[in-house]
Coordinates of C-alpha atoms in Angstrom, one line a residue:
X578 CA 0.0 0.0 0.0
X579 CA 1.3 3.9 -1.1
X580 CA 0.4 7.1 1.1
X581 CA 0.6 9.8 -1.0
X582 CA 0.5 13.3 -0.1
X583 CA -0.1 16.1 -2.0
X584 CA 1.8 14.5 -5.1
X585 CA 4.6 12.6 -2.9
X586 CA 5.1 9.3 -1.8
X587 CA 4.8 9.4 2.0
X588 CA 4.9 5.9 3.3
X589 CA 4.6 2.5 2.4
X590 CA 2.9 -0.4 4.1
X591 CA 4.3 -3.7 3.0
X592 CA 2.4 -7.4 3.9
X593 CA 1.1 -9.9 1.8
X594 CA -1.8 -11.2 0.0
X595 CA -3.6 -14.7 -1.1
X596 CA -6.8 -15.6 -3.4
X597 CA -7.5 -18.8 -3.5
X598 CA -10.7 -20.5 -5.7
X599 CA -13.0 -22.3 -3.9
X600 CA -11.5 -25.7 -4.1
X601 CA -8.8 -23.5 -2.0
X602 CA -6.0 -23.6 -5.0
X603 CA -4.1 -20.5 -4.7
X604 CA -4.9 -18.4 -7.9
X605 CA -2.9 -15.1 -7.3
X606 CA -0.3 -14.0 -4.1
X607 CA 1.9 -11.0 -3.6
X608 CA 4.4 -11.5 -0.5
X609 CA 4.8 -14.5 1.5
X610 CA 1.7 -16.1 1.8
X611 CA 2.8 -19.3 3.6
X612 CA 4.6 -18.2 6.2
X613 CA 2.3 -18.6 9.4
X614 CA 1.0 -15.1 10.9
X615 CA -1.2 -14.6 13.9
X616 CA -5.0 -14.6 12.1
X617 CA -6.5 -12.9 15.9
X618 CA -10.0 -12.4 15.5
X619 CA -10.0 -13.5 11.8
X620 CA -9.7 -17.0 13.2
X621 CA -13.4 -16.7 14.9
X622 CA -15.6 -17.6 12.1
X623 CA -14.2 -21.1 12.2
X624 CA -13.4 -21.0 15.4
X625 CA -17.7 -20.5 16.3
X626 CA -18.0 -24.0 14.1
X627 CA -16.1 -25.9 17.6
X628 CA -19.2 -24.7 19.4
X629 CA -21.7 -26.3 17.4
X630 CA -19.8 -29.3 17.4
X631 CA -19.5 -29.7 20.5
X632 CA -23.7 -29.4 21.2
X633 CA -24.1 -25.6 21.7
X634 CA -27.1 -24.8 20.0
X635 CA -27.8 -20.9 19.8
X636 CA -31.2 -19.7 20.1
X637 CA -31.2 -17.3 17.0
X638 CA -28.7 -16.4 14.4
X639 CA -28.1 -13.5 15.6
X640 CA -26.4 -15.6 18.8
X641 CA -24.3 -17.3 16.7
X642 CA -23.2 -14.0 14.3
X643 CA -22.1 -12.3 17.7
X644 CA -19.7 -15.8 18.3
X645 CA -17.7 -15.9 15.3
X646 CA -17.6 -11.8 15.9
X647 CA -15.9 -8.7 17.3
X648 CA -18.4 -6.8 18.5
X649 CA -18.4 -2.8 19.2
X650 CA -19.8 -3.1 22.7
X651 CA -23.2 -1.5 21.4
X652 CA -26.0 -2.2 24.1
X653 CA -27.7 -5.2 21.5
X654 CA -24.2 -6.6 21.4
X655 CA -23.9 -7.1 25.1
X656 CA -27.4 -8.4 25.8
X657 CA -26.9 -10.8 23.4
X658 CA -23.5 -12.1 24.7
X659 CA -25.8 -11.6 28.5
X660 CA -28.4 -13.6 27.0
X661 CA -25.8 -17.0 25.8
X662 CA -24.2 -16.7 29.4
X663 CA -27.9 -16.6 30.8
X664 CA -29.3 -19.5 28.6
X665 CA -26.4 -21.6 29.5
X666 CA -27.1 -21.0 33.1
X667 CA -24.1 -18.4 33.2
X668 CA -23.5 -15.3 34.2
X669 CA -20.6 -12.3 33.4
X670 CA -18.5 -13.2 35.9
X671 CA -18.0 -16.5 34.5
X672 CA -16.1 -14.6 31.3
X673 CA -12.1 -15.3 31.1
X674 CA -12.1 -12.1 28.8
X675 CA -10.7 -8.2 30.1
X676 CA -13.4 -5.6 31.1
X677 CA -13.4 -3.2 28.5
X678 CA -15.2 0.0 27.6
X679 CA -17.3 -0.3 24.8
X680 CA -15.2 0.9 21.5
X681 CA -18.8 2.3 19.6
X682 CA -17.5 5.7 20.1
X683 CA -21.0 7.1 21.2
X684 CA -21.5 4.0 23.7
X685 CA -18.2 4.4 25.1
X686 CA -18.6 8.4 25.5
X687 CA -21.5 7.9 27.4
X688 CA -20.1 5.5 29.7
X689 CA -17.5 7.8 30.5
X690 CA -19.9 10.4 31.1
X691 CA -22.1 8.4 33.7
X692 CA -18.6 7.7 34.9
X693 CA -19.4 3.3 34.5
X694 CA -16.8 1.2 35.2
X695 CA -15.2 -1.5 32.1
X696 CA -17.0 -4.2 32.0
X697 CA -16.3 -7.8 30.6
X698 CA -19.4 -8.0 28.4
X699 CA -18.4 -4.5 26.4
X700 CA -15.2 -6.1 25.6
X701 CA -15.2 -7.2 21.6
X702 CA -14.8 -10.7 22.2
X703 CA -17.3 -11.2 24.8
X704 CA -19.1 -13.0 22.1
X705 CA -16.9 -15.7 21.6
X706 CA -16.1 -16.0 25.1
X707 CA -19.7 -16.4 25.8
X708 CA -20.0 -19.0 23.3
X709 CA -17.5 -21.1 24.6
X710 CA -18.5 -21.0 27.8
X711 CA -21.7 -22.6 26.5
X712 CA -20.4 -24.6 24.5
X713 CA -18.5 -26.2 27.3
X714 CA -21.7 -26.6 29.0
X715 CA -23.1 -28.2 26.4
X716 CA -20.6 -30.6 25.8
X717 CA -20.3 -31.7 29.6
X718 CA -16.3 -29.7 29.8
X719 CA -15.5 -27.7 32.8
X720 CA -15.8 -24.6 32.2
X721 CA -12.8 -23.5 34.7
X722 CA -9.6 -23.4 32.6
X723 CA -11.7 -22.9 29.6
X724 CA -9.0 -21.0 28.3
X725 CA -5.8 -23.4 29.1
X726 CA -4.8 -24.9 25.6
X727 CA -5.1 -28.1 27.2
X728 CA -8.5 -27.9 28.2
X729 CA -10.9 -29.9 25.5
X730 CA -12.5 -27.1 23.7
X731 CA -9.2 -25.7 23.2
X732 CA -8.2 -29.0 22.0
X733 CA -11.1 -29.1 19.5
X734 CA -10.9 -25.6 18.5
X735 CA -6.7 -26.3 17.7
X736 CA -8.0 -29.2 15.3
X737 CA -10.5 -27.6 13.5
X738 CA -8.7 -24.7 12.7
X739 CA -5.8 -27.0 11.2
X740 CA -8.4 -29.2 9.8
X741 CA -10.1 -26.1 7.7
X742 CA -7.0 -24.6 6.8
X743 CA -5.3 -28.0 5.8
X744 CA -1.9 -27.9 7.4
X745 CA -0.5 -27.7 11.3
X746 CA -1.6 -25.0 13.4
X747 CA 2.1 -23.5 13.2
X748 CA 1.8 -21.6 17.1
X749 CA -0.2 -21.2 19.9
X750 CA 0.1 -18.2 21.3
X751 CA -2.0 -15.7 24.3
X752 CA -4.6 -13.7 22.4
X753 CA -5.7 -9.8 23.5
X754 CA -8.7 -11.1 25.0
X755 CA -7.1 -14.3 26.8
X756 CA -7.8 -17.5 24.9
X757 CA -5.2 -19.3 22.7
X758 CA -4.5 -18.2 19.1
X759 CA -3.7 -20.2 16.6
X760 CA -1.0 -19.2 14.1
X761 CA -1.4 -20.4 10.3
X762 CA -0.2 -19.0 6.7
X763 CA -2.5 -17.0 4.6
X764 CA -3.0 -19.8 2.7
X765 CA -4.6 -22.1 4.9
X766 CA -6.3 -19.0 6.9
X767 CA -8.3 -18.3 3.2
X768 CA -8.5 -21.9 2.9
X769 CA -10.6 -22.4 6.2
X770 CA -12.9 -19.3 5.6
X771 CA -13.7 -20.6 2.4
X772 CA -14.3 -23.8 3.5
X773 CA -17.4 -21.9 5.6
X774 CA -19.4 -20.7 2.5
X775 CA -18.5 -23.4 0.4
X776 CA -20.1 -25.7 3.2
X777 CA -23.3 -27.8 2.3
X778 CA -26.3 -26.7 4.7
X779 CA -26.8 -27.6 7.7
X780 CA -23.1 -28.3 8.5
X781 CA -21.7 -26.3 11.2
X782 CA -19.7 -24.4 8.7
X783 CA -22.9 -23.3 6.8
X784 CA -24.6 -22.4 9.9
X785 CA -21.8 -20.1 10.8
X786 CA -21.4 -18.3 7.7
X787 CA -25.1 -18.2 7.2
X788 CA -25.3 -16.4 10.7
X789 CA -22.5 -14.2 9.9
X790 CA -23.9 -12.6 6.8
X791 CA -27.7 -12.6 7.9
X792 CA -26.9 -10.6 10.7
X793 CA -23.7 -8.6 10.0
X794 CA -24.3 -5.7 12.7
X795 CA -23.7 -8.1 15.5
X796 CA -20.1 -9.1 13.7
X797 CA -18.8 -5.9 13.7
X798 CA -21.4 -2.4 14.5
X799 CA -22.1 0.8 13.8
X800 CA -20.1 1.9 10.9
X801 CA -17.5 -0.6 11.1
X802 CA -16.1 -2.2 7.6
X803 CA -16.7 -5.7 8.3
X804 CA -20.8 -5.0 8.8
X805 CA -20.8 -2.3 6.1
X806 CA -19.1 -4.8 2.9
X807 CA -21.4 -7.6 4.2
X808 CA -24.3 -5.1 4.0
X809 CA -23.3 -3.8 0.8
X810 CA -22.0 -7.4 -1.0
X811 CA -24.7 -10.1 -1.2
X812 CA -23.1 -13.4 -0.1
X813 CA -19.6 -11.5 1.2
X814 CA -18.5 -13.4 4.7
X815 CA -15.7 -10.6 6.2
X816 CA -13.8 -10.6 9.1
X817 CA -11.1 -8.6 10.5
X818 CA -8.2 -9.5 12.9
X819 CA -6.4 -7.3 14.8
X820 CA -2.6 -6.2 13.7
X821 CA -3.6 -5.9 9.7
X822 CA -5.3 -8.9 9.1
X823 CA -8.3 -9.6 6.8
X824 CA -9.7 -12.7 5.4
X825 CA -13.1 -12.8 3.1
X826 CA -14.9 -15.1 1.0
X827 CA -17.4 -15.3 -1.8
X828 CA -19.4 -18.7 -2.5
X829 CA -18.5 -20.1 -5.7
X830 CA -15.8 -17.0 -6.1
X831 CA -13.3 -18.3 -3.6
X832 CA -11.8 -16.2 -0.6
X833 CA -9.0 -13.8 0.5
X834 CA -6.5 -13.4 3.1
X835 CA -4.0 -11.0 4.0
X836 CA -1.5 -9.3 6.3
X837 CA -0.3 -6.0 6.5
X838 CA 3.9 -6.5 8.2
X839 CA 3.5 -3.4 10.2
X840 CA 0.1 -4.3 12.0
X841 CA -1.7 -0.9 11.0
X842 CA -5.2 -0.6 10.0
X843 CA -4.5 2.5 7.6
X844 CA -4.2 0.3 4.3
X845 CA -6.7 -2.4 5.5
X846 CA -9.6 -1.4 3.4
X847 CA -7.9 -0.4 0.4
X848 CA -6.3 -4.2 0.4
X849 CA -9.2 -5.7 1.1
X850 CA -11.5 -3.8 -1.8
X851 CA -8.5 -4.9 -4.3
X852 CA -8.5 -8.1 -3.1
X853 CA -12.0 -8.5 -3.8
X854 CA -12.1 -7.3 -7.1
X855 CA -9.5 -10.6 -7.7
X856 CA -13.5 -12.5 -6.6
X857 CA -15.1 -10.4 -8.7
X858 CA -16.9 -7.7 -6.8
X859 CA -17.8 -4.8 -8.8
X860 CA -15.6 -1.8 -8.8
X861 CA -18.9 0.4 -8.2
X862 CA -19.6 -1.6 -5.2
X863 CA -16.0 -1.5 -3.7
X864 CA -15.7 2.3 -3.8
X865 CA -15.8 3.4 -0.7
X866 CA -13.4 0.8 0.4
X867 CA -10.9 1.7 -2.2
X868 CA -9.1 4.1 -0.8
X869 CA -8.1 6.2 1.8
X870 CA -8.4 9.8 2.5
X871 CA -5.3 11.6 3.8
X872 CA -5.9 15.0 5.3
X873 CA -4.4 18.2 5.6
X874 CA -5.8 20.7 6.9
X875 CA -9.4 21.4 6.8
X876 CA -8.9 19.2 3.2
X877 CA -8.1 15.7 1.5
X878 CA -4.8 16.3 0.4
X879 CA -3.7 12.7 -1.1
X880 CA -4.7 9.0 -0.3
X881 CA -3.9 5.1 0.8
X882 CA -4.0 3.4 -2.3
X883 CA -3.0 -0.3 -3.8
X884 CA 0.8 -0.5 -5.5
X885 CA 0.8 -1.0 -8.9
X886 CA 1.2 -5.2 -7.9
X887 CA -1.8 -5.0 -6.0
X888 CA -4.1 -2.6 -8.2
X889 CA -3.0 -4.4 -11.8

């Protein structure tokens, strides 16, 4: 990705890219697309298929969208992480996740206004912690040391991810929010999420990406890129991963993953609106995602854009 400003080349941001079809064969790449990288939250969409494996049976879509998510902390996507914990005879404080304040900028302004404490459930993975809690229920686990990568959903999770992505899960590393994360290549990370649209229904895979795009607000929120593309793109599954990574898939168009080196999120969209046009999205649809805006001033004085490998 190029920053330009006013006519000069400010920065680059350097990562790479992957497009695979949807027998997963890799069809185009820029960078080094097998060398594992952390996936963070882009790993959830498979991830939420351990649940349903393992019995949890969500009372509404919209349960399961906020599972494989990473939620703003708007009020609906707390009360539906609440209502998981509650259902599986659960409450907050069984969460293994950090309180947090709700990152919907309005939400959290008027927190900090009413002067309210962090809380575990405004945290953005409150969903997924919520789910496995249940899902440990469900399945008859403890769920003390449901975080420990030894415990059995941990297990589970470890060999479904490596199962989707077909190869070894290359690490296993502490996540932001306290569970394990899984490291794989970009290869096998757009491999998995394929795998979730290209799934036949009523498999736990379909079920999860079915969830995901019928309810994309309780993915992402308000204004965030993930909810917006899947609002925008009929049959787009998106989700983000902290430190610049991106993964996407189109059924019967394949998927995308990527990584940007320096873990920023200024490029992110631009990649991920190229990327897509490699699926065939429609440059008409992608445009606000193409590029960036750089100020100056009370004005747009330049923009993030693709490099000519990326754009071509």
């Amino acid at each position: 990705m190029e920053v330009w400003r006013s006519g000069f080349l400010e920065s680059v941001h350097r990562g790479a890219v992957v497009v695979v079809d949807p027998g997963g064969a890799v069809t185009w790449s820029a960078g080094d697309v097998g060398r594992p990288v952390l996936p963070r939250s882009a790993n959830k969409p498979v991830q939420a298929t351990t649940y349903l494996a393992a019995g949890w049976r969500p009372r509404s879509g919209v349960e399961l969208a906020v599972a494989a998510g990473s939620h703003a902390g708007e009020d609906g996507h707390r009360d539906t992480a609440a209502g998981i914990l509650a259902a599986a005879g659960l409450d907050p404080s069984a969460l293994g996740c950090p309180a947090a304040l709700p990152g919907h900028e309005p939400t959290r302004a008027a927190w900090l206004v009413a002067g309210r404490a962090p809380e575990r459930l405004a945290m953005n993975c409150s969903g997924k912690h919520a789910a496995m809690l249940a899902a440990c229920v469900a399945a008859g686990w403890p769920t003390d040391g449901y975080l420990q990568p030894e415990h059995p959903l941990q297990q589970a999770i470890e060999a479904r991810l490596s199962a989707a992505a077909g190869e070894p899960v290359a690490a296993v590393v502490v996540d932001g929010c306290g569970a394990p994360q899984h490291g794989l290549s970009l290869t096998g990370l757009a491999r998995g999420v394929g795998s979730l649209v290209a799934a036949p229904p009523g498999s736990p895979e379909r079920a999860v990406a079915d969830a995901v795009r019928a309810h994309p607000w309780y993915v992402a929120g308000t204004g965030r890129e993930d909810t917006d593309l899947m609002t925008a793109v009929p049959g787009l599954l998106v989700k983000g991963g902290a430190d610049g990574v991106h993964v996407a898939a189109l059924p019967g168009r394949g998927a995308v993953a990527f990584k940007l080196d320096d873990g920023g999120d200024r490029g992110r969209a631009p990649v991920l609106a190229a990327a897509l046009r490699r699926l065939g999205v429609g440059e008409d649809v992608l445009a606000p995602w193409a590029t960036t805006p750089v100020t100056g001033g009370d004005g747009v004085v330049g923009e993030v854009r693709p490099a000519a490998p990326l754009a071509g």
